[in-house]
Coordinates of C-alpha atoms in Angstrom, one line a residue:
X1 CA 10.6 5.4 4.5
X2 CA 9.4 2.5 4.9
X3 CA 12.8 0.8 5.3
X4 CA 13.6 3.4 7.8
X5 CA 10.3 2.0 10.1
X6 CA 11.8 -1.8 9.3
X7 CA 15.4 -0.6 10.4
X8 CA 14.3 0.8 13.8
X9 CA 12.4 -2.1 14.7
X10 CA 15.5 -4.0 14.2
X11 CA 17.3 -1.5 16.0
X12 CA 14.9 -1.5 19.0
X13 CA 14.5 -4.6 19.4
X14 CA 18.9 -5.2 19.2
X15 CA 18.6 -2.9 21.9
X16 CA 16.1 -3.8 24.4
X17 CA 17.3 -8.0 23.6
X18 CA 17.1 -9.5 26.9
X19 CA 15.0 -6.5 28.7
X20 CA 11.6 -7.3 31.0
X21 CA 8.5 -5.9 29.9
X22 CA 7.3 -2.6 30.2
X23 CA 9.0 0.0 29.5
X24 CA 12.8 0.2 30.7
X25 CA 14.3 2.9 32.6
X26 CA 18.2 4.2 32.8
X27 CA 19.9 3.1 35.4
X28 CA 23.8 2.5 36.3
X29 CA 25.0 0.0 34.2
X30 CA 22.4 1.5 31.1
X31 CA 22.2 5.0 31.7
X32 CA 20.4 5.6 28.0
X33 CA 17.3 3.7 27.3
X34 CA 16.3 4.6 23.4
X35 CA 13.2 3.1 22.5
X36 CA 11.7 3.7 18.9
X37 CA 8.3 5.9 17.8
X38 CA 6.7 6.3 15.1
X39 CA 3.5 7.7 13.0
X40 CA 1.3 6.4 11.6
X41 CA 1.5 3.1 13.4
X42 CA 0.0 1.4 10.4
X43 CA 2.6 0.8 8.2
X44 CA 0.4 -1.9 5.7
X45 CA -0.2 1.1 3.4
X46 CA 2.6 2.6 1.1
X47 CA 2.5 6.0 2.3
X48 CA 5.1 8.5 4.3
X49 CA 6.1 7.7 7.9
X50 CA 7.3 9.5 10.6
X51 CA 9.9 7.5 12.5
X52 CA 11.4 9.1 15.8
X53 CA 13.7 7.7 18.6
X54 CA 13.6 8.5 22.1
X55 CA 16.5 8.4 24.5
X56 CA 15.4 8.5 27.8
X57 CA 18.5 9.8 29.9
X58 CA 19.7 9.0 33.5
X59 CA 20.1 11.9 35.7
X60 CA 24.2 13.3 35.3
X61 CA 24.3 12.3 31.9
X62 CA 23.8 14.0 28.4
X63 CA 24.0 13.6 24.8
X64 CA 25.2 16.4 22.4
X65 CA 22.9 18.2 19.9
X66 CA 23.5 18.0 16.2
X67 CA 24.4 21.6 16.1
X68 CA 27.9 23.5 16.9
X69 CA 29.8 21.8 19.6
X70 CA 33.1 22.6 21.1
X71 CA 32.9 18.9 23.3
X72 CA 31.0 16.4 21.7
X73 CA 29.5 14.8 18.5
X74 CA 25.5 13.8 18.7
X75 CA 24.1 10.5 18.1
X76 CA 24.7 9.5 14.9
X77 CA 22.1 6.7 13.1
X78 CA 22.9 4.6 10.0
X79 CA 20.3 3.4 8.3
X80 CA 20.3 0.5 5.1
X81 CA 17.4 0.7 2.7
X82 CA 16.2 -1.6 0.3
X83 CA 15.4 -0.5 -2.8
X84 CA 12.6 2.1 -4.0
X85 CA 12.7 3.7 -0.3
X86 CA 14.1 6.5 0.9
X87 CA 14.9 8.7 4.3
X88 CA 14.6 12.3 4.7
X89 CA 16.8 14.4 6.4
X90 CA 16.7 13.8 10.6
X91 CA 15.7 16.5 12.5
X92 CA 16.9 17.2 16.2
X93 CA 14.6 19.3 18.9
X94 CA 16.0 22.5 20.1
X95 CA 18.9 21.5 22.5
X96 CA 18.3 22.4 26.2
X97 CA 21.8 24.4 27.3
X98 CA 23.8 22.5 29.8
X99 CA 25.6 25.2 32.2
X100 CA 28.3 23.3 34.2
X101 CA 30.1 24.5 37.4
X102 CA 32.6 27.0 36.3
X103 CA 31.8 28.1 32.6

């Protein structure tokens, strides 16, 4: 797990190269902002971590759900660990259901 904090560091920080301070926020040319969670933040001590990643979305845009869809494939994260650690399985919240004009 702990591999999977040092991965998503790297990760965010890939990401958000180049960004001002604060927080960003979707816009036009970046209409997903993902920024990187986790708990405990303490991560001095061996012990299990809980890593999450959230996508902030701009408004008219979606991403799919790791479940049965007839559309579109979810976000998908690959992660390299070093030796001796080792990721669980992810877990997605329940999907909000997207009704668009005419079905």
């Amino acid at each position: 797990m702990r591999t999977l904090v040092l991965a998503s560091i790297l990760v965010l920080f890939l990401a958000s190269a180049g960004c001002e301070q604060g927080e960003p926020v979707p816009s036009d040319d970046r209409p997903v902002v993902v920024s990187l969670l986790r708990e405990p933040a303490d991560t001095s001590v061996e012990r299990t971590l809980t890593v999450a990643w959230r996508f902030r979305i701009a408004d008219g845009w979606h991403l799919y759900w790791d479940g049965l869809n007839d559309s579109g494939a979810p976000p998908s994260i690959e992660l390299d660990l070093p030796d001796g650690w080792s990721a669980g399985t992810l877990r997605w919240p329940a999907p909000q259901r997207l009704v668009s004009p005419g079905g």
